[in-house]
Structures are given as C-alpha cells and as structure tokens.
CSV table of C-alpha atoms in Angstrom, one decimal:
chain,number,residue,atom,x,y,z
A,151,MET,CA,76.8,64.9,56.3
A,152,LYS,CA,73.3,63.4,55.6
A,153,VAL,CA,70.9,65.4,57.8
A,154,ALA,CA,67.2,64.6,58.5
A,155,VAL,CA,65.5,67.9,59.3
A,156,PHE,CA,62.3,67.4,61.3
A,157,SER,CA,59.4,69.8,62.0
A,158,THR,CA,60.0,71.5,58.7
A,159,LYS,CA,58.1,74.6,57.6
A,160,VAL,CA,58.6,76.6,54.3
A,161,TYR,CA,60.8,79.1,56.0
A,162,ASP,CA,63.1,76.4,57.4
A,163,ARG,CA,63.7,75.0,53.9
A,164,HIS,CA,64.4,78.5,52.6
A,165,PHE,CA,66.9,79.6,55.3
A,166,LEU,CA,68.6,76.3,55.9
A,167,SER,CA,69.1,75.6,52.2
A,168,ALA,CA,70.6,79.1,51.7
A,169,ALA,CA,73.0,78.6,54.6
A,170,ASN,CA,73.9,75.2,53.3
A,171,SER,CA,74.8,76.4,49.8
A,172,LEU,CA,78.5,76.5,50.5
A,173,THR,CA,78.9,73.5,52.8
A,174,GLN,CA,76.6,71.2,50.7
A,175,HIS,CA,75.4,68.9,53.4
A,176,GLU,CA,72.6,66.6,52.2
A,177,LEU,CA,69.5,68.1,53.9
A,178,VAL,CA,66.4,66.0,53.7
A,179,PHE,CA,63.3,67.9,55.0
A,180,PHE,CA,60.5,66.1,56.9
A,181,GLU,CA,57.3,67.9,58.0
A,182,PRO,CA,56.4,65.6,60.9
A,183,ARG,CA,57.8,66.2,64.4
A,184,LEU,CA,60.5,63.8,65.7
A,185,ASN,CA,59.2,61.3,68.2
A,186,ARG,CA,59.5,57.5,68.7
A,187,ASP,CA,56.9,56.9,66.0
A,188,THR,CA,58.6,59.1,63.3
A,189,ALA,CA,62.2,58.3,64.2
A,190,ILE,CA,62.3,55.6,61.5
A,191,LEU,CA,62.4,58.4,59.0
A,192,ALA,CA,65.9,59.1,60.1
A,193,THR,CA,67.2,55.6,59.3
A,194,GLY,CA,70.7,55.9,57.8
A,195,PHE,CA,71.1,59.6,58.7
A,196,THR,CA,74.1,60.4,60.7
A,197,THR,CA,72.5,63.7,61.9
A,198,VAL,CA,69.0,64.8,62.8
A,199,CYS,CA,68.0,68.5,63.1
A,200,VAL,CA,65.2,69.3,65.5
A,201,PHE,CA,63.1,72.2,66.9
A,202,VAL,CA,61.5,73.0,70.2
A,203,HIS,CA,58.6,70.6,70.1
A,204,ASP,CA,60.4,67.5,68.8
A,205,GLN,CA,60.5,64.7,71.3
A,206,VAL,CA,64.1,63.7,71.8
A,207,ASP,CA,63.6,61.4,74.8
A,208,ALA,CA,65.5,58.3,75.7
A,209,PRO,CA,63.3,55.8,73.6
A,210,THR,CA,63.6,58.1,70.6
A,211,LEU,CA,67.3,58.5,71.0
A,212,GLU,CA,67.7,54.7,71.3
A,213,LEU,CA,66.0,54.2,68.0
A,214,LEU,CA,68.0,56.9,66.3
A,215,ALA,CA,71.3,55.4,67.6
A,216,SER,CA,70.3,51.9,66.4
A,217,TRP,CA,69.8,53.4,62.9
A,218,GLY,CA,73.1,55.3,62.7
A,219,THR,CA,72.5,58.7,64.2
A,220,ARG,CA,75.4,60.2,66.0
A,221,LEU,CA,74.5,63.9,66.1
A,222,VAL,CA,71.4,65.8,67.2
A,223,VAL,CA,71.4,69.4,66.1
A,224,LEU,CA,68.9,71.8,67.8
A,225,ARG,CA,67.9,74.8,65.8
A,226,CYS,CA,66.8,76.6,68.9
A,227,ALA,CA,68.2,77.6,72.3
A,228,GLY,CA,66.1,75.5,74.6
A,229,PHE,CA,66.9,71.9,75.1
A,230,ASN,CA,64.5,70.7,77.8
A,231,ASN,CA,63.0,68.3,75.2
A,232,VAL,CA,66.3,66.4,75.0
A,233,ASP,CA,67.4,63.6,77.4
A,234,LEU,CA,71.0,64.7,77.5
A,235,GLN,CA,72.1,61.8,79.8
A,236,ALA,CA,70.5,59.2,77.4
A,237,ALA,CA,72.3,60.9,74.5
A,238,ALA,CA,75.6,60.7,76.3
A,239,ASP,CA,75.1,57.1,77.2
A,240,LEU,CA,74.4,56.3,73.5
A,241,GLY,CA,77.4,58.3,72.2
A,242,ILE,CA,75.2,60.9,70.5
A,243,THR,CA,76.5,64.5,70.5
A,244,VAL,CA,74.0,67.3,71.0
A,245,VAL,CA,74.5,70.9,69.8
A,246,ARG,CA,72.2,73.9,69.8
A,247,VAL,CA,71.9,77.6,68.7
A,248,PRO,CA,72.4,79.4,72.1
A,249,ALA,CA,71.3,82.9,70.9
A,250,TYR,CA,69.7,84.1,67.8
A,251,SER,CA,67.1,86.8,68.3
A,252,PRO,CA,67.5,88.8,71.5
A,253,TYR,CA,66.3,92.0,69.8
A,254,GLY,CA,63.3,90.2,68.1
A,255,VAL,CA,62.1,88.6,71.4
A,256,ALA,CA,62.5,91.8,73.4
A,257,GLU,CA,60.8,93.9,70.7
A,258,HIS,CA,57.9,91.4,70.6
A,259,ALA,CA,57.5,91.7,74.4
A,260,VAL,CA,57.3,95.5,74.0
A,261,GLY,CA,54.7,94.9,71.2
A,262,LEU,CA,52.6,92.9,73.6
A,263,ILE,CA,52.9,95.6,76.3
A,264,LEU,CA,51.8,98.4,73.9
A,265,SER,CA,49.0,96.4,72.4
A,266,LEU,CA,47.6,95.3,75.8
A,267,ASN,CA,47.9,98.8,77.3
A,268,ARG,CA,46.3,100.8,74.4
A,269,LYS,CA,44.0,97.9,73.3
A,270,ILE,CA,45.3,98.1,69.8
A,271,HIS,CA,44.1,94.6,68.9
A,272,ARG,CA,40.6,95.4,70.1
A,273,ALA,CA,40.6,98.8,68.4
A,274,TYR,CA,41.7,97.2,65.1
A,275,ASN,CA,38.7,94.9,65.1
A,276,ARG,CA,36.3,97.7,66.0
A,277,VAL,CA,37.4,100.0,63.2
A,278,ARG,CA,37.0,97.1,60.7
A,279,GLU,CA,33.4,97.1,61.8
A,280,SER,CA,33.1,100.9,61.5
A,281,ASN,CA,32.9,101.2,65.3
A,282,PHE,CA,34.9,104.2,66.4
A,283,SER,CA,33.8,104.3,70.0
A,284,LEU,CA,36.6,104.8,72.5
A,285,ASP,CA,34.8,103.2,75.4
A,286,GLY,CA,36.9,100.4,76.9
A,287,LEU,CA,40.1,101.4,75.2
A,288,LEU,CA,41.6,103.6,78.0
A,289,GLY,CA,45.3,103.0,78.5
A,290,PHE,CA,48.0,104.5,80.7
A,291,ASN,CA,51.3,106.3,80.1
A,292,LEU,CA,54.3,104.0,80.3
A,293,HIS,CA,56.4,107.0,81.4
A,294,GLU,CA,57.4,106.7,85.1
A,295,ARG,CA,55.8,103.2,85.4
A,296,THR,CA,57.9,100.4,87.0
A,297,VAL,CA,58.8,97.4,84.9
A,298,GLY,CA,60.0,94.3,86.7
A,299,ILE,CA,62.4,92.2,84.5
A,300,VAL,CA,62.8,88.6,85.7
A,301,GLY,CA,66.0,87.3,84.0
A,302,THR,CA,68.5,89.9,82.8
A,303,GLY,CA,70.5,88.1,80.1
A,304,LYS,CA,70.7,89.4,76.6
A,305,ILE,CA,66.9,89.6,76.0
A,306,GLY,CA,66.1,91.0,79.5
A,307,LEU,CA,68.8,93.6,79.1
A,308,ILE,CA,67.5,94.7,75.7
A,309,LEU,CA,64.0,95.0,77.1
A,310,GLY,CA,65.4,97.1,79.9
A,311,LYS,CA,67.0,99.5,77.4
A,312,ILE,CA,63.8,99.8,75.4
A,313,MET,CA,61.6,100.4,78.4
A,314,LYS,CA,64.1,102.9,79.8
A,315,GLY,CA,63.6,104.8,76.6
A,316,PHE,CA,59.9,105.1,77.5
A,317,GLY,CA,61.0,106.6,80.8
A,318,CYS,CA,60.2,103.6,82.9
A,319,ASN,CA,61.8,102.7,86.2
A,320,LEU,CA,63.5,99.3,86.2
A,321,LEU,CA,63.5,96.6,88.8
A,322,ALA,CA,65.3,93.3,88.1
A,323,TYR,CA,65.7,89.8,89.5
A,324,ASP,CA,68.5,87.4,88.4
A,325,VAL,CA,70.9,85.1,90.2
A,326,TYR,CA,73.6,87.0,88.3
A,327,HIS,CA,73.6,90.8,88.2
A,328,ASN,CA,74.1,92.4,84.9
A,329,PRO,CA,76.2,95.5,85.2
A,330,GLU,CA,74.8,96.9,82.0
A,331,LEU,CA,71.3,96.9,83.4
A,332,GLU,CA,72.6,98.5,86.6
A,333,ALA,CA,74.2,101.2,84.5
A,334,LEU,CA,70.7,102.0,83.1
A,335,GLY,CA,69.5,102.6,86.6
A,336,GLY,CA,68.0,99.1,87.1
A,337,LYS,CA,67.8,98.0,90.7
A,338,TYR,CA,68.2,94.3,91.6
A,339,VAL,CA,65.7,93.2,94.2
A,340,GLU,CA,64.3,89.9,95.5
A,341,LEU,CA,61.2,88.5,93.8
A,342,PRO,CA,58.7,89.5,96.5
A,343,GLU,CA,59.8,93.2,96.2
A,344,LEU,CA,59.7,93.0,92.4
A,345,PHE,CA,56.2,91.5,92.4
A,346,ALA,CA,54.9,94.0,94.9
A,347,ASN,CA,56.2,97.1,93.1
A,348,SER,CA,56.1,96.4,89.4
A,349,ASP,CA,53.3,97.7,87.2
A,350,ILE,CA,54.6,95.4,84.4
A,351,ILE,CA,56.4,92.1,84.9
A,352,SER,CA,58.2,90.5,82.0
A,353,LEU,CA,59.7,87.0,82.2
A,354,HIS,CA,63.0,86.3,80.4
A,355,CYS,CA,64.5,83.4,82.3
A,356,PRO,CA,65.2,79.8,81.3
A,357,LEU,CA,62.9,76.9,82.3
A,358,ILE,CA,64.7,74.9,85.0
A,359,PRO,CA,63.3,73.1,88.0
A,360,GLU,CA,63.7,76.3,90.1
A,361,THR,CA,61.7,78.4,87.7
A,362,HIS,CA,58.9,76.0,86.9
A,363,HIS,CA,55.6,77.7,87.7
A,364,LEU,CA,57.5,80.8,89.0
A,365,ILE,CA,54.3,82.6,88.6
A,366,ASN,CA,51.9,80.6,90.8
A,367,ALA,CA,49.1,81.2,93.3
A,368,GLU,CA,51.6,82.3,96.0
A,369,ALA,CA,53.4,84.7,93.6
A,370,ILE,CA,50.1,86.2,92.4
A,371,LYS,CA,49.2,87.0,96.0
A,372,GLN,CA,52.4,89.1,96.2
A,373,ILE,CA,51.9,91.1,92.9
A,374,LYS,CA,50.6,94.6,92.6
A,375,SER,CA,46.9,94.6,91.9
A,376,GLY,CA,46.2,95.2,88.2
A,377,VAL,CA,49.7,94.2,87.1
A,378,MET,CA,50.5,93.5,83.4
A,379,LEU,CA,52.2,90.1,83.1
A,380,ILE,CA,54.3,89.3,79.9
A,381,ASN,CA,55.9,86.0,79.0
A,382,THR,CA,58.0,85.5,75.9
A,383,SER,CA,60.3,82.9,77.4
A,384,ARG,CA,59.0,79.5,78.4
A,385,GLY,CA,55.4,78.5,78.9
A,386,ALA,CA,55.8,76.5,82.1
A,387,LEU,CA,57.2,79.6,83.9
A,388,ILE,CA,53.5,80.3,84.5
A,389,ASP,CA,51.0,78.2,86.2
A,390,THR,CA,48.2,78.8,83.8
A,391,GLN,CA,45.3,77.8,86.0
A,392,ALA,CA,46.6,80.1,88.8
A,393,VAL,CA,46.9,82.9,86.3
A,394,ILE,CA,43.3,82.4,85.2
A,395,GLU,CA,42.2,82.7,88.8
A,396,GLY,CA,44.3,85.9,89.0
A,397,LEU,CA,42.6,87.3,85.9
A,398,LYS,CA,39.1,86.4,87.2
A,399,SER,CA,39.8,88.2,90.5
A,400,GLY,CA,41.3,91.3,88.8
A,401,LYS,CA,44.7,90.8,90.6
A,402,ILE,CA,46.2,90.4,87.1
A,403,GLY,CA,45.0,93.3,84.9
A,404,TYR,CA,46.6,92.2,81.7
A,405,LEU,CA,48.3,89.1,80.3
A,406,GLY,CA,50.4,88.9,77.2
A,407,VAL,CA,52.0,85.5,76.3
A,408,ASP,CA,53.9,84.2,73.3
A,409,VAL,CA,54.4,80.8,75.0
A,410,TYR,CA,52.1,78.3,76.8
A,411,GLU,CA,53.0,75.3,78.9
A,412,GLN,CA,51.0,72.9,76.7
A,413,GLU,CA,51.8,74.6,73.4
A,414,SER,CA,53.3,71.6,71.8
A,415,GLU,CA,49.8,70.4,70.9
A,416,LEU,CA,48.9,73.7,69.4
A,417,PHE,CA,51.5,76.1,68.2
A,418,PHE,CA,53.1,76.1,64.7
A,419,GLU,CA,50.1,74.4,63.2
A,420,ASP,CA,46.9,75.5,61.5
A,421,LEU,CA,44.1,74.3,63.7
A,422,SER,CA,41.4,76.7,62.4
A,423,GLY,CA,39.2,73.8,61.1
A,424,GLU,CA,39.4,71.8,64.3
A,425,ILE,CA,37.9,71.9,67.8
A,426,ILE,CA,40.7,72.6,70.3
A,427,GLN,CA,40.4,70.2,73.2
A,428,ASP,CA,42.6,72.2,75.7
A,429,ASP,CA,40.0,73.7,78.0
A,430,ILE,CA,42.5,75.8,79.9
A,431,PHE,CA,43.9,77.4,76.7
A,432,GLN,CA,40.3,78.0,75.5
A,433,ARG,CA,39.4,79.7,78.8
A,434,LEU,CA,42.4,82.0,78.4
A,435,THR,CA,41.2,83.2,75.0
A,436,THR,CA,37.9,84.4,76.5
A,437,PHE,CA,39.4,87.2,78.5
A,438,PRO,CA,39.4,90.7,76.8
A,439,ASN,CA,42.6,91.6,78.6
A,440,VAL,CA,44.6,88.6,77.4
A,441,LEU,CA,46.7,88.7,74.2
A,442,ILE,CA,48.2,85.4,73.0
A,443,THR,CA,50.6,84.9,70.1
A,444,GLY,CA,51.8,81.5,68.9
A,445,HIS,CA,55.5,81.4,69.7
A,446,GLN,CA,56.4,84.0,67.1
A,447,ALA,CA,58.7,86.3,69.2
A,448,PHE,CA,61.8,84.8,67.6
A,449,PHE,CA,60.3,85.0,64.1
A,450,THR,CA,62.4,87.6,62.3
A,451,VAL,CA,64.5,87.5,59.2
A,452,GLU,CA,67.6,88.1,61.2
A,453,ALA,CA,66.8,85.3,63.7
A,454,LEU,CA,66.1,82.7,61.0
A,455,TYR,CA,69.3,83.7,59.2
A,456,ASN,CA,71.3,83.4,62.4
A,457,ILE,CA,69.6,80.0,63.3
A,458,ALA,CA,70.4,78.6,59.9
A,459,GLU,CA,74.0,79.9,59.8
A,460,THR,CA,74.8,78.6,63.3
A,461,THR,CA,73.0,75.2,62.7
A,462,VAL,CA,75.1,74.6,59.5
A,463,ALA,CA,78.3,75.8,61.2
A,464,ASN,CA,77.6,73.4,64.1
A,465,ILE,CA,77.3,70.5,61.7
A,466,ALA,CA,80.5,71.5,59.9
A,467,ASP,CA,82.4,71.6,63.2
A,468,LEU,CA,81.4,68.1,64.1
A,469,GLU,CA,82.0,66.8,60.6
A,470,GLN,CA,85.5,68.1,60.5
A,471,GLY,CA,86.4,67.1,64.1
A,472,ARG,CA,86.6,70.6,65.4
A,473,PRO,CA,85.5,71.4,69.0
A,474,CYS,CA,82.0,73.0,68.9
A,475,ALA,CA,81.3,75.8,71.3
A,476,ASN,CA,77.6,75.1,71.1
A,477,GLU,CA,77.7,71.5,72.3
A,478,ILE,CA,75.6,70.7,75.4
A,479,ARG,CA,76.2,67.9,77.8
A,480,ALA,CA,74.3,66.3,80.7
A,481,GLN,CA,75.3,67.9,84.0
A,482,PRO,CA,77.1,65.4,86.4
A,483,SER,CA,74.9,64.2,89.2
A,484,VAL,CA,75.7,65.7,92.6
C-alpha cells in the first residue's frame, strides 16, 4: 500500500522503516500534522498514518476520501481525534495500536512520583550551581503511604505492582474490577473514598464523556489535603484551572503531569525560541511543586518498536483482506 505518514519525527522514520523492511509498503513521510489544510498531501494515497494530535475530523475525512484514501491507521491507542461516524459514512476503515507501552507509562508515573517527592529536579539544578543546601528538599517515605489508582487496566495494574513493591497501600477505582490488583491487596472503593484517603492519586483511565474533567473543583474539595496528583493518561481528565486553584490553596501538594488538555498546540515541538501564548500552561510552570513532561511517558525503545510493528501489521491485514483485531468503529446510537 501507498501510505502517507503524518506528524513524522526522526524516530518515526527509523522504527516504521525498520518494521516495513519485510512488507515493503510505500511509506512517504510528512512532517506536518494532518488537518483539513494539509490533507491535500495525501492525494492518491490509499492509506494515511496519523498520531495523537492529527485532526481527523469530518471535513478532513471528506477530503481524504475524495482523493482516494480508504484506510486511516493510528499509531497510538487514543482515537478521540477521529470522527468514527464520518469515517464509516465515507467507507474509511480506522485501525489503531491498542497497547504498546504499559510498563513505560507506569514507570514514568513512578518517576514523576519520586522526582516530586524527593525534589530531584530541583536538587539537580541546585547542584549544577554549586548549591548543596537541603532546605526545601524534604520528602516523605513512600512506605505505608496510600496510593489511589483511577483506572486499573494494564497500566494501572503495573503501577499498582510497582507501588506495592515500595510498601504502599492500594486503593482503586474502575468500572471493572481487576482480580490481579485485588490479589495484590488493592481495595476497590468509590471515588469520594479514594479521594479522601489517598496520599497519591494516579490517573490511568481513558478520556470519555464520563471522565472529562474527572478532577474538577468538586473533586478537589474531597481530596486529602496535600495530595500528590499524577496524570500520564489524557490531559482533559484534569480541569487545569481548578487544579491551579487547588495548588494555590495548598489542597494539592504536588502535581506531576505528562499530558495537558491543550497540549496539541505545544507538545512534540521545539518552542524554545517562541513566546507561549497559553497563559494557563504558563501559570502551571511557575509552581515549584509542579513537574511537567511533554507526553513522553510512552517514549521507550520497546514502545516505538511495538507501535511500528503493530502499525505495519494492521496495514498488511487490511491490504490482504484479513480481519483486523485492531479496527475501531463508531458506536451505534442508543
């Protein structure tokens, strides 16, 4: 197949080209993101390959369909940027990579926890300036602390296993109870109880209408004062303005995020020479107890290899007329 790969970085070229060495699809790499203005680049391509911030809405899909595209391949798990109903109406198949880096994401969440707790990022900068004072670097033992895990799929379960290794107590919330987490001693509770009793809350749930702004002003009223809040899942799980107020009041003692609800205008790009216009994001960066990384939790060798292998396999399945287990369809309206 002839594949237009959008939002291409150097690492995308490397891993996708390696995975494609046996199948020999024609991969053409484009640096711009896909949207209704750049869709013309895909003229004549049967397949487009996109990432988390590409805009695959109805107008873009209509343009792609008019120029011959019949397959949209996501090289990520999330698909909230795709209008699945429009794709179905236009006869465009959509596939994704459902899981690729549960260990990488869980381990990154733990890295945020450790860095925030022991102020490693602040200590690093001090030592570089020959400042060896310990004032302001006081942390706490993780042993016997309570970690609340919201979403206990693959990533949440792995986080639970790691934190259990530190000697933490585990509380959990999920619509579906994971018996493996319960076997670790994890206790499923409702969100208000998890909020009230957790020293650390880590979010690992998908972004759906029910979880949008899960952490909002009302939730922050319920949380234990001084809580550490970690989000390596989806940015819009958190109402950022409400969290800023929580940080200002001291209700939230620490914040570690790898995602941000308006990140599509920021992340994956070098903006070091520009003035960032997002005042809310800029306010977040002023807090000494906030640690932000730019959507890199997934970014491991193993993850990029898995993403590339699954992406190429998805394309091969559709090319050869085989059912693809990773196809996603619009849910029928109720």
